[in-house]
Amino acid sequence: MTPITDAHLTAIDVAELPDLAELGELGTVTGVTLDRAVFDYTASIRFDWRLYRQDISGSIAHVRMLAVAVQDIMPPDDAVAIEAGLREVFSEIDRVRHRLVPIGEDIHSHVELRLRQVLEARFPGRGEDMGRRLHTARSRNDQVATDVRLWVREACVELVRAVCDLQDALIERAALHADAPFPGYTHIQNAQPVTWGHHLHAYVEMLRRDVVRFDAVWHAANILPLGSAALAGTSFPIRRDLVADTLGFSGISANSMDAVSDRDFAIEFASASSILIAHLSRFAEDITLWATSEFGLVRLSSRWAEGSSIMPQKRNPDAAELTRGKAGRVFGHLQHLLVMQKGLPMTYGRDLQDDKEALFDTARTVRGALRALTVATSSLEINRDRAASRASAGYSTATDLADYLVRCGVPFRTAYEVVKRLVMDRLADGRAFADMTSRELREYHPAFGDDALLATTVAASVASRDIPGGTAPNRVSLAVEHSRKHVGEVRLAWASRA
Ligand code: ARG
C-alpha cells in the first residue's frame, strides 16, 4: 500500500530546480553550516527533490511503525499529527514541484525541516520537538536507499507500460501485414523474402524479454532497507515487517551493511534499460533505412517525421535518429553506476548520491524513445509494391530452389552448388528465375521438375516456412495473436504493482 496516492508527478517526470546559488541559505538537518562552494557541490536537492513522494511515503510508514513498536518514544497521537504534517508538506511540494523553494540540502532534509516548521505552527511550543522525533531509529542512509528502491519500482512499472504500448502498436501493424512480402536482409544484403508482419513481430519478441528483465529488476528493488539505520541497524525494537507491509515491499533486507551501501538494483535497472534502448535503437535504424529513397520500403507520417528547413522535399525520421543517438547516454549511465560502486569501501559513501541523475535520465530517455517509436509505429505505412519487388530481387529465393532439389533426394551441399552455379550464370546474363524455362533448369540438374520454378516465387517461399518461428503468413498470424494475448496478461499482472 502506498500511503500517498494523489501525486500528479510520475516517477519518471523530470525537471531540475534552478541553481542553488540563486536560492539563498539552505539548511542541513545536522545544523552544520558548510562553505558555500562545498554546499553547492554536495547538495542534491536540485535533482533529488523529485523523490518527495517516495520520501514522504517512507516517513509515514516509519512513523506509523514507531507508534506501534516504541510507543513510549512515539505516542500514537504524535504519530497521527506527524503523518498529517507530512501530508501537508507533500501537498505543498506537489503543488509547486520544480518551482519548489527548498530549505534543505536534499529532499530528506527539506521534508524534515519543513515538517518541523509545519508542526511548530500547528502545535506552538512542542511541534518542533515532535518533528525532531521522526528520525528515531533511522538514518538518511537507509532512508535514501528506501526512496531509490521505491522510485525504481515505479519506474519499472512506467517503462513496462510504455513497452506494452509499443508492443501493441507493433502487433497491430504485424497483424495487418502478416502476409505482406518484405525483403529480409543479412549483412544488409537481400537474403530471403519474409513478411513485414514477421519482421515487426521480431521486435515484439525482443520487447517481451525486456519486460522479463524489468520484472527481475522490480523484484530486486522490492526489498526494504529501512531499519538498517546508518550501517549497523538500530538499538530500538522496531518492526521492520510493518514498514515493509505499508510500503508494499515483499521482504526486508537481511544485512544492514549491505542494505545501505549496495545499489546493484540500480545497476540492474540501467542494464535492463540499456538492453531495451539497444533494441529500440535497432528498430529506429530499421525505420531509418526503410524510409530512405534507396530502400523506399515505408512512408513516414508527418505526425512524427520532420521536414528539412531548406530542402522542401525532405521528411526525416528525426525521432528514430534521436533514439539511435540517445542510446549512447543510457549505456553511459550504466557505465557510470558500475564505476561509481566498484571501488566503494563498505559501507555508505556520498558517492552513492550520484546514482540519481543517472537513474532519472535513464528512465526519461527510455520512456521518451518508447513513446516516440509507438507513434512512429502506428503511423508507419508500407510501400507494398516496392516491398514486394525488393523481396524477390537479388535471387532471394535461391535457397528455395536448392531445397526443391533436397526434396528430390539431392544432398543439400550438392543442391547448394548446383544453384550457386545457376545464380552465377543469371548474374552474368541478368535474367531472373522467372525468365527461365523448366528445360533450362534441368540443364543444371535433371531432378528439377516442371513445378520447380513455382518454388521461386516470393509467395511460395514465405508460405513454405510453415514451422513455429517461421515467416509463413499463417505462422505470423498465430504468433502475433499469441503476443496480443500475452501483452494483455502482462498489463494485467503489472496493473497492481506500484
Ligand atoms: N543525499 C544523500 C544521498 O542521496 C542522502 C544520504 C546522506 N547520508 C550521509 N551520510 N551523508 O545519498
Coordinates of C-alpha atoms and ligand atoms in Angstrom, one line a residue:
M1 CA 0.0 0.0 0.0
T2 CA 1.3 3.4 -0.9
P3 CA 0.0 5.9 1.6
I4 CA 0.1 8.7 -0.8
T5 CA -1.9 8.5 -4.0
D6 CA -2.7 12.0 -5.2
A7 CA 0.6 12.9 -6.8
H8 CA 0.5 14.4 -10.3
L9 CA 4.1 13.6 -10.8
T10 CA 5.1 10.2 -12.2
A11 CA 8.3 8.6 -11.1
I12 CA 10.0 9.5 -14.3
D13 CA 9.0 13.1 -14.9
V14 CA 11.9 15.4 -14.8
A15 CA 12.7 19.0 -14.1
E16 CA 15.6 20.3 -12.2
L17 CA 15.4 23.1 -9.7
P18 CA 17.4 26.3 -10.5
D19 CA 21.0 26.6 -9.4
L20 CA 21.2 26.6 -5.6
A21 CA 23.2 29.8 -5.7
E22 CA 20.0 31.6 -6.5
L23 CA 18.2 30.2 -3.5
G24 CA 20.0 31.8 -0.6
E25 CA 21.0 29.9 2.5
L26 CA 19.8 26.3 2.7
G27 CA 19.7 24.3 5.9
T28 CA 21.2 21.0 6.9
V29 CA 19.5 18.7 9.4
T30 CA 22.8 18.4 11.3
G31 CA 22.9 22.2 11.8
V32 CA 26.3 22.5 10.3
T33 CA 27.0 25.5 8.0
L34 CA 29.2 24.4 5.1
D35 CA 31.3 26.6 3.0
R36 CA 29.0 27.9 0.2
A37 CA 31.0 26.3 -2.6
V38 CA 31.1 23.0 -0.9
F39 CA 27.5 23.1 -0.1
D40 CA 26.5 23.9 -3.7
Y41 CA 28.7 21.0 -4.8
T42 CA 27.4 18.4 -2.3
A43 CA 23.7 19.3 -2.1
S44 CA 21.4 17.1 -4.1
I45 CA 18.0 18.9 -3.7
R46 CA 18.3 20.3 -7.2
F47 CA 17.6 16.8 -8.6
D48 CA 16.5 14.6 -5.7
W49 CA 13.5 16.8 -4.9
R50 CA 11.6 14.5 -7.2
L51 CA 11.8 11.7 -4.6
Y52 CA 9.4 13.7 -2.4
R53 CA 6.6 11.3 -2.8
Q54 CA 8.7 8.2 -2.1
D55 CA 10.5 10.0 0.8
I56 CA 7.3 11.1 2.4
S57 CA 5.6 7.7 1.9
G58 CA 8.7 6.2 3.6
S59 CA 8.4 8.6 6.5
I60 CA 4.7 8.0 7.0
A61 CA 5.3 4.2 7.1
H62 CA 8.2 4.8 9.6
V63 CA 6.2 7.0 12.0
R64 CA 3.2 4.6 11.9
M65 CA 5.5 1.8 12.8
L66 CA 7.2 3.8 15.6
A67 CA 3.8 4.4 17.1
V68 CA 3.3 0.6 17.3
A69 CA 6.7 -0.6 18.2
V70 CA 8.1 2.2 20.5
Q71 CA 5.0 4.0 21.9
D72 CA 6.9 5.5 24.8
I73 CA 9.1 7.4 22.3
M74 CA 6.4 8.0 19.6
P75 CA 3.0 8.3 21.2
P76 CA 0.3 7.4 18.7
D77 CA -1.3 10.9 18.9
D78 CA 2.0 12.4 17.9
A79 CA 2.4 9.9 15.1
V80 CA -1.0 11.0 13.8
A81 CA 0.0 14.6 13.9
I82 CA 3.3 13.9 12.2
E83 CA 1.6 12.0 9.4
A84 CA -0.8 14.9 8.9
G85 CA 2.2 17.3 8.8
L86 CA 4.0 15.1 6.3
R87 CA 0.9 15.0 4.1
E88 CA 0.8 18.8 4.2
V89 CA 4.5 19.0 3.2
F90 CA 3.7 16.6 0.4
S91 CA 0.8 18.7 -0.9
E92 CA 3.0 21.8 -0.7
I93 CA 5.7 20.3 -2.8
D94 CA 3.2 18.6 -5.1
R95 CA 1.7 21.9 -5.9
V96 CA 4.9 23.6 -7.0
R97 CA 7.1 20.7 -7.9
H98 CA 10.2 22.0 -9.8
R99 CA 9.4 25.6 -8.6
L100 CA 10.0 24.4 -5.1
V101 CA 12.0 26.8 -2.9
P102 CA 14.0 24.2 -0.8
I103 CA 15.1 24.8 2.7
G104 CA 17.3 21.7 2.9
E105 CA 20.3 20.2 1.2
D106 CA 18.5 17.2 0.0
I107 CA 14.9 16.0 -0.1
H108 CA 15.2 14.2 3.2
S109 CA 16.4 17.3 4.9
H110 CA 13.9 19.5 3.2
V111 CA 11.0 17.4 4.3
E112 CA 12.2 17.1 7.9
L113 CA 13.0 20.8 8.3
R114 CA 9.7 21.8 6.7
L115 CA 7.8 19.2 8.8
R116 CA 9.2 20.8 12.0
Q117 CA 8.1 24.2 10.9
V118 CA 4.6 23.0 10.0
L119 CA 4.2 21.1 13.3
E120 CA 5.5 24.1 15.3
A121 CA 3.0 26.3 13.6
R122 CA 0.2 23.9 14.5
F123 CA 1.4 23.0 18.0
P124 CA 3.3 26.0 19.3
G125 CA 5.9 25.2 21.8
R126 CA 6.0 21.4 21.1
G127 CA 5.6 20.9 17.4
E128 CA 9.3 21.3 16.6
D129 CA 10.2 18.6 19.1
M130 CA 7.5 16.4 17.8
G131 CA 9.1 16.6 14.4
R132 CA 12.5 16.0 15.8
R133 CA 11.5 12.6 16.9
L134 CA 10.7 11.3 13.4
H135 CA 14.3 10.4 12.7
T136 CA 14.4 8.0 15.6
A137 CA 15.8 4.6 14.6
R138 CA 16.8 5.6 11.1
S139 CA 19.5 7.3 9.1
R140 CA 19.4 9.1 5.8
N141 CA 21.4 6.1 4.6
D142 CA 18.6 3.6 4.9
Q143 CA 16.1 6.4 4.1
V144 CA 17.6 7.2 0.7
A145 CA 18.2 3.5 -0.1
T146 CA 14.4 3.0 0.6
D147 CA 13.4 6.0 -1.5
V148 CA 15.5 4.9 -4.5
R149 CA 14.1 1.4 -4.3
L150 CA 10.6 2.8 -4.3
W151 CA 11.5 5.0 -7.3
V152 CA 13.0 2.1 -9.3
R153 CA 9.9 0.0 -8.6
E154 CA 7.7 2.8 -10.0
A155 CA 10.0 3.5 -12.9
C156 CA 9.8 -0.2 -13.9
V157 CA 6.0 -0.1 -13.9
E158 CA 6.0 3.0 -16.1
L159 CA 8.5 1.6 -18.5
V160 CA 6.8 -1.7 -18.8
R161 CA 3.5 0.1 -19.5
A162 CA 5.2 2.0 -22.3
V163 CA 6.8 -1.1 -23.6
C164 CA 3.3 -2.7 -23.8
D165 CA 2.1 0.3 -25.7
L166 CA 4.8 -0.1 -28.3
Q167 CA 4.2 -3.9 -28.5
D168 CA 0.5 -3.2 -29.1
A169 CA 1.4 -0.8 -31.9
L170 CA 3.8 -3.4 -33.5
I171 CA 1.2 -6.1 -33.0
E172 CA -1.5 -4.1 -34.8
R173 CA 0.8 -3.4 -37.7
A174 CA 2.1 -7.0 -37.8
A175 CA -1.4 -8.5 -37.8
L176 CA -2.4 -6.2 -40.7
H177 CA 0.7 -7.1 -42.7
A178 CA 1.2 -10.8 -41.7
D179 CA 1.3 -11.7 -45.4
A180 CA 2.9 -8.6 -46.9
P181 CA 6.1 -9.6 -48.7
F182 CA 9.2 -7.8 -47.5
P183 CA 12.9 -8.2 -48.2
G184 CA 14.8 -10.0 -45.5
Y185 CA 18.4 -9.0 -45.0
T186 CA 21.6 -10.4 -43.6
H187 CA 24.7 -8.1 -43.9
I188 CA 22.2 -5.5 -45.3
Q189 CA 22.3 -7.7 -48.4
N190 CA 19.0 -9.0 -49.7
A191 CA 18.8 -12.5 -48.3
Q192 CA 15.4 -14.2 -48.3
P193 CA 11.9 -12.9 -48.5
V194 CA 10.0 -12.5 -45.3
T195 CA 6.7 -10.8 -44.4
W196 CA 6.6 -7.4 -42.9
G197 CA 4.5 -8.8 -40.1
H198 CA 7.3 -11.3 -39.3
H199 CA 9.9 -8.6 -39.3
L200 CA 7.8 -6.3 -37.0
H201 CA 7.0 -9.2 -34.7
A202 CA 10.7 -9.8 -34.1
Y203 CA 10.7 -6.5 -32.1
V204 CA 7.6 -7.7 -30.1
E205 CA 9.7 -10.7 -29.1
M206 CA 12.7 -8.5 -28.1
L207 CA 10.5 -6.3 -26.0
R208 CA 8.9 -9.3 -24.4
R209 CA 12.3 -10.3 -23.0
D210 CA 12.8 -6.7 -21.9
V211 CA 9.7 -6.9 -19.8
V212 CA 11.1 -10.1 -18.2
R213 CA 14.3 -8.2 -17.3
F214 CA 12.3 -5.3 -15.8
D215 CA 10.3 -7.9 -13.8
A216 CA 13.6 -9.1 -12.3
V217 CA 14.7 -5.5 -11.5
W218 CA 11.3 -4.9 -9.9
H219 CA 11.8 -7.9 -7.6
A220 CA 15.4 -7.0 -6.9
A221 CA 14.3 -3.5 -5.8
N222 CA 11.4 -4.8 -3.8
I223 CA 13.2 -5.4 -0.5
L224 CA 13.1 -2.9 2.3
P225 CA 16.4 -1.5 3.6
L226 CA 14.8 0.8 6.2
G227 CA 15.7 -0.3 9.7
S228 CA 19.4 -0.7 8.7
A229 CA 19.9 2.9 10.0
A230 CA 23.4 4.3 9.3
L231 CA 25.1 0.9 8.8
A232 CA 24.7 -1.3 11.9
G233 CA 21.0 -1.5 12.5
T234 CA 19.3 0.2 15.4
S235 CA 19.1 -0.4 19.1
F236 CA 15.3 0.2 19.1
P237 CA 12.9 -2.7 18.9
I238 CA 11.4 -1.6 15.6
R239 CA 9.0 -3.7 13.5
R240 CA 10.6 -3.7 10.0
D241 CA 7.9 -6.0 8.8
L242 CA 5.2 -3.4 9.4
V243 CA 7.1 -0.8 7.3
A244 CA 7.6 -3.3 4.6
D245 CA 3.8 -4.1 4.6
T246 CA 2.8 -0.4 4.4
L247 CA 5.2 0.3 1.5
G248 CA 4.4 -2.9 -0.3
F249 CA 7.9 -4.5 -0.1
S250 CA 7.9 -8.2 -0.3
G251 CA 10.6 -8.6 2.3
I252 CA 13.2 -6.9 4.4
S253 CA 17.0 -6.8 3.9
A254 CA 19.0 -9.3 5.8
N255 CA 22.2 -7.4 6.4
S256 CA 22.2 -3.7 7.3
M257 CA 25.7 -3.0 5.9
D258 CA 24.7 -4.5 2.5
A259 CA 21.4 -2.7 2.5
V260 CA 22.7 0.9 2.9
S261 CA 25.6 0.6 0.6
D262 CA 24.7 -1.5 -2.4
R263 CA 22.9 -0.2 -5.4
D264 CA 23.0 -3.4 -7.5
F265 CA 19.3 -3.0 -8.3
A266 CA 20.1 0.4 -9.8
I267 CA 22.7 -1.1 -12.0
E268 CA 20.2 -3.8 -13.0
F269 CA 17.7 -1.1 -13.8
A270 CA 20.3 0.7 -16.0
S271 CA 21.2 -2.6 -17.6
A272 CA 17.7 -3.6 -18.4
S273 CA 17.2 0.0 -19.8
S274 CA 20.3 -0.3 -21.9
I275 CA 19.3 -3.5 -23.5
L276 CA 15.8 -2.1 -24.1
I277 CA 17.1 1.0 -25.8
A278 CA 19.6 -1.1 -27.8
H279 CA 16.5 -2.9 -29.2
L280 CA 14.8 0.4 -29.8
S281 CA 17.9 1.8 -31.5
R282 CA 17.9 -1.2 -33.9
F283 CA 14.3 -0.6 -34.7
A284 CA 15.0 3.1 -35.2
E285 CA 17.8 2.1 -37.6
D286 CA 15.5 -0.2 -39.5
I287 CA 12.9 2.6 -39.9
T288 CA 15.6 5.0 -41.0
L289 CA 16.9 2.6 -43.6
W290 CA 13.4 1.6 -44.8
A291 CA 12.4 5.2 -45.3
T292 CA 15.4 6.2 -47.5
S293 CA 14.6 6.7 -51.1
E294 CA 17.2 4.0 -51.8
F295 CA 15.2 1.4 -49.9
G296 CA 11.8 3.0 -50.2
L297 CA 10.0 0.4 -48.2
V298 CA 7.9 2.6 -45.9
R299 CA 6.4 6.0 -45.8
L300 CA 6.7 8.1 -42.7
S301 CA 3.8 10.1 -41.3
S302 CA 4.1 13.9 -41.0
R303 CA 2.9 13.3 -37.4
W304 CA 6.4 12.4 -36.4
A305 CA 8.8 12.9 -39.3
E306 CA 10.0 16.5 -39.7
G307 CA 10.8 18.3 -42.8
S308 CA 14.1 20.0 -43.6
S309 CA 14.4 23.7 -43.1
I310 CA 16.0 24.1 -46.5
M311 CA 15.0 21.1 -48.7
P312 CA 11.2 21.1 -49.3
Q313 CA 11.1 17.5 -50.5
K314 CA 12.5 16.0 -47.2
R315 CA 10.8 14.1 -44.5
N316 CA 13.3 13.0 -41.9
P317 CA 12.9 10.3 -39.3
D318 CA 14.3 12.6 -36.5
A319 CA 12.7 10.7 -33.6
A320 CA 14.2 7.4 -34.8
E321 CA 17.7 9.0 -35.3
L322 CA 17.5 10.6 -31.8
T323 CA 16.7 7.2 -30.3
R324 CA 19.8 5.8 -32.0
G325 CA 21.8 8.8 -30.6
K326 CA 20.4 8.7 -27.1
A327 CA 21.1 5.0 -26.7
G328 CA 24.7 6.1 -26.0
R329 CA 23.8 8.2 -23.0
V330 CA 21.8 5.3 -21.4
F331 CA 24.8 3.0 -21.9
G332 CA 26.9 5.8 -20.3
H333 CA 24.7 5.9 -17.2
L334 CA 25.1 2.1 -16.8
Q335 CA 28.8 2.5 -17.0
H336 CA 28.7 5.4 -14.5
L337 CA 26.7 3.4 -12.0
L338 CA 29.2 0.5 -12.3
V339 CA 32.2 2.7 -11.9
M340 CA 30.6 4.7 -9.0
Q341 CA 30.3 1.5 -7.0
K342 CA 33.2 -0.7 -7.9
G343 CA 35.7 0.9 -5.5
L344 CA 33.4 1.9 -2.7
P345 CA 34.6 0.5 0.6
M346 CA 31.9 -0.7 2.9
T347 CA 29.5 0.9 3.7
Y348 CA 27.8 4.1 2.6
G349 CA 29.8 6.8 0.8
R350 CA 28.5 10.0 -0.6
D351 CA 29.5 8.7 -4.0
L352 CA 26.1 6.9 -3.9
Q353 CA 24.2 10.1 -4.1
D354 CA 25.4 10.3 -7.6
D355 CA 23.2 7.4 -8.7
K356 CA 20.1 9.6 -9.0
E357 CA 20.7 11.8 -12.1
A358 CA 21.8 8.7 -13.9
L359 CA 18.7 6.8 -13.0
F360 CA 16.3 9.7 -13.6
D361 CA 17.8 10.4 -17.0
T362 CA 17.9 6.8 -18.0
A363 CA 14.2 6.4 -17.3
R364 CA 13.2 9.6 -19.0
T365 CA 15.3 8.9 -22.1
V366 CA 14.0 5.3 -22.5
R367 CA 10.4 6.4 -21.9
G368 CA 10.7 9.2 -24.5
A369 CA 12.1 6.7 -27.1
L370 CA 9.3 4.3 -26.4
R371 CA 6.6 6.9 -26.8
A372 CA 8.1 8.4 -29.9
L373 CA 8.5 5.0 -31.5
T374 CA 5.0 4.0 -30.6
V375 CA 3.7 7.0 -32.5
A376 CA 6.0 6.1 -35.4
T377 CA 4.9 2.5 -35.5
S378 CA 1.2 3.1 -35.6
S379 CA 1.6 5.6 -38.5
L380 CA 4.2 3.6 -40.5
E381 CA 2.9 2.8 -44.0
I382 CA 4.4 0.0 -46.1
N383 CA 5.0 0.6 -49.8
R384 CA 3.5 -2.7 -50.7
D385 CA 4.6 -2.8 -54.4
R386 CA 8.1 -1.7 -53.7
A387 CA 8.5 -4.1 -50.8
A388 CA 7.2 -7.0 -52.8
S389 CA 9.5 -6.2 -55.7
R390 CA 12.5 -5.8 -53.4
A391 CA 11.6 -9.1 -51.7
S392 CA 12.0 -11.0 -55.0
A393 CA 15.1 -9.1 -56.1
G394 CA 18.6 -10.4 -56.0
Y395 CA 17.7 -14.1 -56.5
S396 CA 16.4 -14.1 -52.9
T397 CA 14.6 -17.4 -53.4
A398 CA 17.8 -19.3 -54.5
T399 CA 17.6 -21.3 -51.2
D400 CA 14.1 -22.5 -52.2
L401 CA 15.4 -23.9 -55.4
A402 CA 18.1 -25.7 -53.5
D403 CA 15.5 -27.0 -51.0
Y404 CA 13.5 -28.3 -54.0
L405 CA 16.4 -30.5 -55.1
V406 CA 16.9 -31.7 -51.5
R407 CA 13.2 -32.9 -51.5
C408 CA 14.1 -34.8 -54.7
G409 CA 16.8 -36.6 -52.7
V410 CA 19.9 -34.5 -53.6
P411 CA 22.2 -33.8 -50.7
F412 CA 21.9 -30.2 -49.6
R413 CA 25.5 -29.3 -50.2
T414 CA 25.3 -30.7 -53.7
A415 CA 22.0 -28.8 -54.3
Y416 CA 23.7 -25.6 -53.0
E417 CA 26.5 -26.0 -55.5
V418 CA 24.0 -26.6 -58.4
V419 CA 22.0 -23.5 -57.6
K420 CA 25.1 -21.4 -56.9
R421 CA 26.3 -22.2 -60.5
L422 CA 22.8 -21.3 -61.8
V423 CA 22.7 -18.0 -59.9
M424 CA 26.2 -17.1 -61.2
D425 CA 25.0 -17.6 -64.8
R426 CA 21.9 -15.5 -64.1
L427 CA 24.0 -12.7 -62.6
A428 CA 26.1 -12.8 -65.8
D429 CA 23.1 -12.7 -68.2
G430 CA 20.9 -10.6 -66.0
R431 CA 17.8 -12.8 -66.2
A432 CA 15.6 -13.6 -63.2
F433 CA 14.5 -17.1 -62.2
A434 CA 11.1 -16.3 -63.6
D435 CA 12.6 -15.8 -67.1
M436 CA 13.9 -19.3 -67.2
T437 CA 12.1 -22.4 -68.5
S438 CA 12.0 -25.8 -66.8
R439 CA 14.1 -27.2 -69.6
E440 CA 16.8 -24.7 -68.9
L441 CA 16.6 -25.6 -65.2
R442 CA 17.2 -29.3 -66.0
E443 CA 20.4 -28.4 -67.7
Y444 CA 21.7 -27.7 -64.2
H445 CA 20.2 -30.8 -62.6
P446 CA 17.9 -33.5 -64.0
A447 CA 15.8 -33.6 -60.8
F448 CA 14.2 -30.2 -61.5
G449 CA 10.6 -30.8 -62.4
D450 CA 8.1 -28.5 -64.1
D451 CA 6.9 -27.3 -60.7
A452 CA 10.4 -26.2 -59.6
L453 CA 10.0 -22.6 -60.8
L454 CA 6.9 -22.2 -58.7
A455 CA 9.1 -22.6 -55.6
T456 CA 11.0 -19.4 -56.6
T457 CA 8.0 -17.1 -56.2
V458 CA 8.0 -14.9 -53.1
A459 CA 4.6 -16.2 -52.0
A460 CA 5.6 -19.8 -52.2
S461 CA 8.9 -19.1 -50.5
V462 CA 7.3 -17.4 -47.4
A463 CA 4.4 -19.9 -47.3
S464 CA 6.8 -22.8 -47.2
R465 CA 8.4 -21.6 -44.0
D466 CA 5.5 -23.1 -42.1
I467 CA 7.1 -24.0 -38.9
P468 CA 7.0 -22.5 -35.4
G469 CA 9.0 -19.3 -35.6
G470 CA 8.9 -19.2 -39.4
T471 CA 7.7 -16.4 -41.7
A472 CA 4.7 -18.2 -43.3
P473 CA 1.8 -15.8 -43.0
N474 CA -0.3 -18.3 -41.0
R475 CA 2.5 -18.7 -38.5
V476 CA 3.0 -15.0 -38.3
S477 CA -0.7 -14.5 -37.6
L478 CA -0.7 -17.2 -34.9
A479 CA 2.5 -15.7 -33.3
V480 CA 1.0 -12.2 -33.4
E481 CA -2.3 -13.4 -31.7
H482 CA -0.3 -15.2 -29.1
S483 CA 1.7 -12.0 -28.4
R484 CA -1.5 -10.0 -28.3
K485 CA -2.9 -12.2 -25.5
H486 CA 0.5 -12.2 -23.7
V487 CA 0.7 -8.4 -23.7
G488 CA -2.8 -8.2 -22.2
E489 CA -1.7 -10.6 -19.5
V490 CA 1.4 -8.6 -18.8
R491 CA -0.6 -5.4 -18.5
L492 CA -2.9 -7.1 -16.0
A493 CA -0.1 -8.5 -14.0
W494 CA 1.6 -5.2 -13.7
A495 CA -1.5 -3.1 -13.1
S496 CA -1.5 -3.9 -9.4
R497 CA 2.2 -3.0 -9.0
A498 CA 3.4 0.3 -7.6
Ligands
ARG1 N1 21.6 12.9 -0.3 C1 22.2 11.7 0.2 C2 22.2 10.6 -0.8 O1 21.5 10.8 -1.8 C3 21.4 11.2 1.4 C4 22.2 10.4 2.4 C5 23.2 11.3 3.1 N2 23.9 10.5 4.1 C6 25.0 10.9 4.6 N3 25.6 10.0 5.4 N4 25.6 12.0 4.3 O2 22.9 9.6 -0.7

